[in-house]
Amino acid sequence: MHVDMDAFFASVEEKANPALRGRPVAVVGSAKRTVVTTASYEARRFGVKTGMTRFEAQQRCPLLVFVAGDNRKYIDVSVRVLGILEDFSPVVEVYSVDEAFVDITGSLSLFGSPEDIARAVKERIRREIGITASVGIAPNKLMAKLASEMDKPDGLVHIKAGDVEGVLHGLPVGKLTGIGPSLAAKLGAMGIERCGELAASPAGLLKERFGIIGERLSMMARGVDDSPVVPLGEEAGVKSVGHSATLARDTADIDTVRRHLIRLSDMVARRARRYGLMGQRVTLTVRRPDFYTFTRQTTLSEPTDDARTIWLSALTMMERAGADPGVRLLGVGISGFSGGSAEMPLFPGPRRRQALLEALDGIRDRFGDSSILWGALGERSNEMEPGVISPSWRPSGARRVEF
DNA sequence: TCTGGGGTCCTAGGACCC
DNA sequence: TCTGGGGTCCTAGGACCC
């Protein structure tokens, strides 16, 4: 079973503020340069879509109400939804803040038919949370995800094993999760537009043309997917942690860039420490005013979760790349995690540093993220770290990497 | 008032090693 | 009088997902 909240952020905002209900709503980021993250169904009727600029959304729908998103709210609701799902099966996989897979194979004897379960889930989400969800039921995750899309919003679709071929036959290949615009276009150029055609294409040809993805392609087109539902708490460890931000305005001023890198490095280091991770690879992302985007990576001599080390590394890469052509977006990330936080360092230098970091974390845990800041930031940018929403988001935060 | 932010996985070339 | 071959690590970019 795949459970997908309808217009999630917008629905949560409408629930929190009934004055919004019935009006076209677009949830946007809080930064100056932002896009629509979620449009309510009322707004969608005007053509407002995810990813659209404020300006364009407003053009399409003059009465559109913009709401700045609040990730904490969505995480809170998400956790409550997961709680409901876990009442029906212990095998619940978080796919994103607003989507989950539930393996209900073992729940049937307890709760009745798959449809019974889906209806009960939808009803509880509606009653207890006040928003609607679309549910897809199928023999596997690939098809369940497809099914939940087929009758949105407030949908319930069951694709039985015998229906799989019929459903897929005329379906455009791009509707399958995993086939995006680029793959769809390349397949189209080969005369393959629908899953039926993809299923009929020689597997060898697909493999030759697309490699590993190609091997999976013909399986997908036949609705075959044996990937398991990975229960909460058994996911693979996080592989990278990063923060990026589009600046309020483009800049070529290296001091401004430095300050942003400090802020981003600090956020990254702090999150790494919270997760108990030490990373050995630092990645800098730069987007130029013309939208040209590139990354630079450095492997450190040893793993770190220290903001200063990350920052110095990012700054070195930035200086090499040059602030000159201008900067629109900056990103800092770490990866290459080797294990949890190391034991207390032996030498006085690192020891003092670690004591400092622990003190800082303690202050921020008690008094908030902006309660204490690095001096080099100056008086500006005391923004709080937003909650993180991504496919790898976990209700309890990331787990430590095991080795 | 032009185009967000956080991730994962795969590919490909070059360095380096045996 | 001709350029081995396999494996790993590193970096950069791109496709895809929400």
Coordinates of N, CA and C in Angstrom, one line a residue, chain A residues 181-308:
Chain A
P181 N 12.0 13.0 -17.2 CA 11.9 13.6 -18.5 C 13.0 13.2 -19.5
S182 N 14.2 13.0 -19.0 CA 15.3 12.7 -19.8 C 15.2 11.3 -20.4
L183 N 14.9 10.3 -19.5 CA 14.8 9.0 -20.0 C 13.6 8.8 -20.9
A184 N 12.5 9.5 -20.6 CA 11.3 9.4 -21.4 C 11.5 10.0 -22.8
A185 N 12.3 11.0 -22.9 CA 12.6 11.6 -24.2 C 13.5 10.7 -25.0
K186 N 14.5 10.1 -24.3 CA 15.4 9.2 -25.0 C 14.6 7.9 -25.5
L187 N 13.7 7.4 -24.7 CA 12.9 6.3 -25.1 C 12.0 6.7 -26.3
G188 N 11.4 7.9 -26.1 CA 10.5 8.4 -27.2 C 11.3 8.5 -28.5
A189 N 12.5 8.9 -28.5 CA 13.3 9.0 -29.7 C 13.5 7.6 -30.3
M190 N 13.4 6.5 -29.5 CA 13.5 5.2 -30.0 C 12.2 4.6 -30.4
G191 N 11.2 5.5 -30.3 CA 9.8 5.0 -30.7 C 9.1 4.3 -29.6
I192 N 9.6 4.5 -28.3 CA 9.0 3.9 -27.2 C 8.3 4.9 -26.3
E193 N 7.0 5.0 -26.4 CA 6.2 6.0 -25.6 C 5.4 5.4 -24.5
R194 N 5.0 4.2 -24.6 CA 4.1 3.6 -23.6 C 4.8 2.3 -23.0
C195 N 4.3 2.0 -21.8 CA 4.9 0.9 -21.1 C 4.8 -0.4 -21.9
G196 N 3.7 -0.5 -22.6 CA 3.5 -1.7 -23.4 C 4.6 -1.9 -24.4
E197 N 4.9 -0.7 -25.1 CA 6.0 -0.8 -26.1 C 7.4 -1.0 -25.4
L198 N 7.5 -0.5 -24.2 CA 8.8 -0.7 -23.5 C 8.9 -2.2 -23.1
A199 N 7.8 -2.8 -22.7 CA 7.8 -4.2 -22.2 C 8.2 -5.1 -23.4
A200 N 7.8 -4.6 -24.6 CA 8.0 -5.4 -25.8 C 9.4 -5.2 -26.4
S201 N 10.1 -4.2 -25.9 CA 11.5 -4.0 -26.5 C 12.4 -5.0 -26.0
P202 N 13.4 -5.4 -26.8 CA 14.4 -6.4 -26.4 C 15.2 -5.9 -25.2
A203 N 15.2 -6.7 -24.1 CA 16.0 -6.3 -22.9 C 17.4 -6.0 -23.2
G204 N 18.0 -6.8 -24.1 CA 19.4 -6.6 -24.5 C 19.7 -5.2 -25.0
L205 N 18.8 -4.8 -25.9 CA 18.9 -3.4 -26.5 C 18.9 -2.4 -25.4
L206 N 17.9 -2.5 -24.5 CA 17.8 -1.5 -23.4 C 19.0 -1.5 -22.5
K207 N 19.5 -2.7 -22.3 CA 20.7 -2.8 -21.4 C 21.9 -2.1 -22.1
E208 N 22.0 -2.4 -23.4 CA 23.1 -1.8 -24.1 C 23.1 -0.3 -24.1
R209 N 21.8 0.2 -24.3 CA 21.6 1.7 -24.4 C 21.7 2.4 -23.1
F210 N 21.2 1.8 -22.0 CA 21.0 2.5 -20.8 C 21.7 1.9 -19.6
G211 N 22.5 0.8 -19.8 CA 23.2 0.2 -18.7 C 22.3 -0.4 -17.6
I212 N 22.7 -0.2 -16.4 CA 22.0 -0.8 -15.3 C 20.5 -0.4 -15.3
I213 N 20.3 0.9 -15.6 CA 18.9 1.3 -15.6 C 18.1 0.6 -16.7
G214 N 18.8 0.3 -17.8 CA 18.1 -0.4 -18.9 C 17.6 -1.8 -18.5
E215 N 18.4 -2.4 -17.7 CA 18.1 -3.8 -17.2 C 16.8 -3.7 -16.4
R216 N 16.6 -2.6 -15.6 CA 15.4 -2.5 -14.8 C 14.2 -2.1 -15.6
L217 N 14.5 -1.3 -16.7 CA 13.5 -0.7 -17.5 C 12.4 -1.7 -18.0
S218 N 12.9 -2.8 -18.5 CA 11.9 -3.8 -19.1 C 11.1 -4.5 -17.9
M219 N 11.8 -4.6 -16.8 CA 11.0 -5.2 -15.6 C 9.9 -4.2 -15.2
M220 N 10.3 -2.9 -15.1 CA 9.4 -1.9 -14.7 C 8.2 -1.9 -15.6
A221 N 8.5 -1.9 -16.9 CA 7.4 -1.8 -17.9 C 6.4 -3.0 -17.8
R222 N 6.9 -4.1 -17.2 CA 6.0 -5.2 -17.0 C 5.4 -5.3 -15.6
G223 N 5.7 -4.2 -14.8 CA 5.1 -4.1 -13.5 C 5.8 -5.0 -12.5
V224 N 7.0 -5.4 -12.8 CA 7.8 -6.3 -11.9 C 8.7 -5.4 -11.0
D225 N 8.6 -5.6 -9.7 CA 9.4 -4.9 -8.7 C 9.4 -5.7 -7.5
D226 N 10.6 -6.2 -7.1 CA 10.7 -7.0 -5.9 C 11.4 -6.3 -4.7
S227 N 11.5 -5.0 -4.8 CA 12.1 -4.2 -3.7 C 11.2 -4.3 -2.5
P228 N 11.9 -4.5 -1.3 CA 11.1 -4.7 -0.1 C 10.6 -3.4 0.5
V229 N 9.6 -3.4 1.3 CA 9.2 -2.3 2.1 C 10.2 -2.3 3.3
V230 N 11.0 -1.3 3.4 CA 12.0 -1.2 4.4 C 11.4 -0.5 5.7
P231 N 11.3 -1.2 6.7 CA 10.6 -0.6 7.9 C 11.4 0.5 8.6
L232 N 10.6 1.3 9.2 CA 11.2 2.4 10.0 C 12.3 1.9 10.9
G233 N 13.4 2.6 10.9 CA 14.5 2.1 11.8 C 15.5 1.2 11.2
E234 N 15.1 0.6 10.0 CA 16.0 -0.3 9.3 C 16.5 0.2 8.0
E235 N 16.4 1.5 7.8 CA 16.9 2.1 6.6 C 18.4 2.2 6.6
A236 N 19.0 2.3 5.4 CA 20.4 2.5 5.4 C 20.8 3.8 6.0
G237 N 22.0 3.9 6.5 CA 22.4 5.2 7.1 C 22.4 6.3 6.1
V238 N 22.4 7.5 6.6 CA 22.5 8.7 5.7 C 23.9 8.8 5.0
K239 N 23.9 9.2 3.8 CA 25.2 9.2 3.1 C 25.8 10.5 2.9
S240 N 25.0 11.5 3.0 CA 25.5 12.9 2.8 C 24.6 13.9 3.6
V241 N 25.1 15.0 4.0 CA 24.4 16.0 4.7 C 24.8 17.3 4.1
G242 N 23.8 18.1 3.7 CA 24.2 19.4 3.1 C 23.2 20.5 3.3
H243 N 23.6 21.7 3.1 CA 22.7 22.9 3.1 C 23.1 23.8 2.0
S244 N 22.1 24.3 1.3 CA 22.3 25.3 0.3 C 21.3 26.4 0.4
A245 N 21.6 27.5 -0.2 CA 20.7 28.6 -0.2 C 20.9 29.5 -1.4
T246 N 19.8 29.9 -1.9 CA 19.9 31.0 -3.0 C 19.9 32.3 -2.2
L247 N 20.9 33.1 -2.5 CA 21.1 34.4 -1.9 C 20.0 35.4 -2.2
A248 N 19.7 36.3 -1.4 CA 18.6 37.3 -1.6 C 18.9 38.0 -2.9
R249 N 20.2 38.3 -3.2 CA 20.6 38.8 -4.5 C 22.0 38.3 -4.8
D250 N 22.2 38.3 -6.1 CA 23.5 37.8 -6.6 C 24.6 38.7 -6.0
T251 N 25.8 38.0 -5.8 CA 26.9 38.8 -5.3 C 28.2 38.3 -5.9
A252 N 29.2 39.2 -6.0 CA 30.5 38.8 -6.4 C 31.5 39.2 -5.3
D253 N 30.9 39.6 -4.1 CA 31.7 40.0 -3.0 C 32.2 38.9 -2.1
I254 N 33.5 38.6 -2.1 CA 34.0 37.4 -1.4 C 33.7 37.4 0.1
D255 N 33.6 38.6 0.7 CA 33.3 38.6 2.1 C 31.9 38.2 2.4
T256 N 31.0 38.6 1.5 CA 29.6 38.1 1.6 C 29.6 36.6 1.4
V257 N 30.3 36.2 0.5 CA 30.3 34.7 0.2 C 30.9 34.0 1.4
R258 N 32.0 34.5 2.0 CA 32.6 33.9 3.2 C 31.5 33.7 4.3
R259 N 30.8 34.8 4.5 CA 29.8 34.8 5.6 C 28.8 33.7 5.3
H260 N 28.3 33.6 4.1 CA 27.3 32.6 3.8 C 27.9 31.2 4.0
L261 N 29.2 31.0 3.6 CA 29.8 29.7 3.7 C 30.0 29.3 5.2
I262 N 30.2 30.3 6.0 CA 30.3 30.0 7.5 C 29.0 29.6 8.0
R263 N 28.0 30.3 7.6 CA 26.6 29.9 8.1 C 26.2 28.5 7.6
L264 N 26.5 28.2 6.4 CA 26.1 26.9 5.8 C 27.0 25.8 6.4
S265 N 28.3 26.1 6.6 CA 29.1 25.1 7.2 C 28.7 24.8 8.6
D266 N 28.3 25.8 9.3 CA 27.9 25.7 10.7 C 26.7 24.8 10.8
M267 N 25.7 25.1 9.9 CA 24.5 24.3 9.9 C 24.8 22.8 9.5
V268 N 25.7 22.6 8.6 CA 26.0 21.2 8.2 C 26.7 20.5 9.3
A269 N 27.7 21.2 9.9 CA 28.5 20.5 11.0 C 27.6 20.2 12.2
R270 N 26.7 21.1 12.5 CA 25.8 20.9 13.6 C 24.9 19.7 13.3
R271 N 24.4 19.6 12.1 CA 23.5 18.4 11.8 C 24.3 17.1 11.8
A272 N 25.5 17.2 11.3 CA 26.3 16.0 11.4 C 26.5 15.5 12.8
R273 N 26.8 16.5 13.7 CA 27.0 16.1 15.1 C 25.7 15.6 15.7
R274 N 24.6 16.2 15.3 CA 23.4 15.7 15.9 C 23.1 14.2 15.4
Y275 N 23.5 13.9 14.2 CA 23.4 12.6 13.7 C 24.5 11.6 14.2
G276 N 25.5 12.2 14.8 CA 26.7 11.4 15.2 C 27.5 11.0 14.0
L277 N 27.7 11.9 13.1 CA 28.5 11.5 11.9 C 29.7 12.4 11.7
M278 N 30.8 11.7 11.2 CA 32.0 12.4 10.8 C 32.3 12.2 9.4
G279 N 32.4 13.2 8.6 CA 32.6 13.1 7.2 C 34.0 13.5 6.7
Q280 N 34.4 12.8 5.6 CA 35.8 13.1 5.2 C 35.8 13.9 3.8
R281 N 34.6 14.0 3.3 CA 34.5 14.7 2.0 C 33.6 15.9 2.1
V282 N 34.2 17.1 1.6 CA 33.4 18.3 1.7 C 33.1 18.7 0.2
T283 N 31.8 19.0 0.0 CA 31.4 19.4 -1.3 C 30.9 20.9 -1.3
L284 N 31.4 21.7 -2.2 CA 30.9 23.0 -2.4 C 30.0 23.1 -3.7
T285 N 28.9 23.7 -3.6 CA 28.0 23.9 -4.8 C 27.9 25.4 -5.0
V286 N 28.1 25.8 -6.3 CA 28.0 27.2 -6.7 C 27.1 27.3 -7.8
R287 N 26.1 28.2 -7.7 CA 25.3 28.5 -8.9 C 25.6 30.0 -9.3
R288 N 25.9 30.2 -10.5 CA 26.2 31.5 -11.0 C 24.9 32.2 -11.4
P289 N 25.0 33.5 -11.6 CA 23.8 34.3 -11.9 C 23.1 33.7 -13.2
D290 N 23.9 33.2 -14.1 CA 23.3 32.6 -15.3 C 22.7 31.2 -15.1
F291 N 22.7 30.8 -13.8 CA 22.2 29.5 -13.5 C 23.1 28.3 -13.7
Y292 N 24.3 28.6 -14.3 CA 25.3 27.5 -14.4 C 25.7 27.1 -13.0
T293 N 25.6 25.8 -12.8 CA 25.8 25.2 -11.5 C 26.9 24.1 -11.5
F294 N 27.8 24.2 -10.6 CA 28.8 23.2 -10.6 C 29.2 22.9 -9.1
T295 N 29.9 21.7 -9.0 CA 30.3 21.3 -7.6 C 31.8 21.1 -7.6
R296 N 32.4 21.3 -6.4 CA 33.8 21.0 -6.2 C 33.9 20.2 -4.9
Q297 N 34.8 19.2 -4.9 CA 34.9 18.3 -3.8 C 36.3 18.2 -3.3
T298 N 36.5 18.1 -2.0 CA 37.8 17.8 -1.4 C 37.7 16.7 -0.4
T299 N 38.7 15.8 -0.5 CA 38.7 14.8 0.6 C 39.7 15.2 1.6
L300 N 39.2 15.3 2.9 CA 40.1 15.7 4.0 C 41.0 14.6 4.4
S301 N 42.0 15.0 5.2 CA 43.0 14.0 5.7 C 42.3 13.1 6.7
E302 N 41.3 13.6 7.4 CA 40.6 12.8 8.4 C 39.1 13.3 8.5
P303 N 38.2 12.4 9.0 CA 36.8 12.8 9.1 C 36.6 13.9 10.1
T304 N 35.6 14.7 9.8 CA 35.3 15.9 10.7 C 33.9 16.1 10.9
D305 N 33.5 16.8 12.0 CA 32.1 17.3 12.1 C 32.3 18.8 12.6
D306 N 33.4 19.4 12.3 CA 33.7 20.7 12.8 C 33.4 21.8 11.7
A307 N 32.7 22.8 12.1 CA 32.2 23.8 11.2 C 33.4 24.5 10.6
R308 N 34.4 24.8 11.4 CA 35.6 25.5 10.9 C 36.4 24.8 9.8

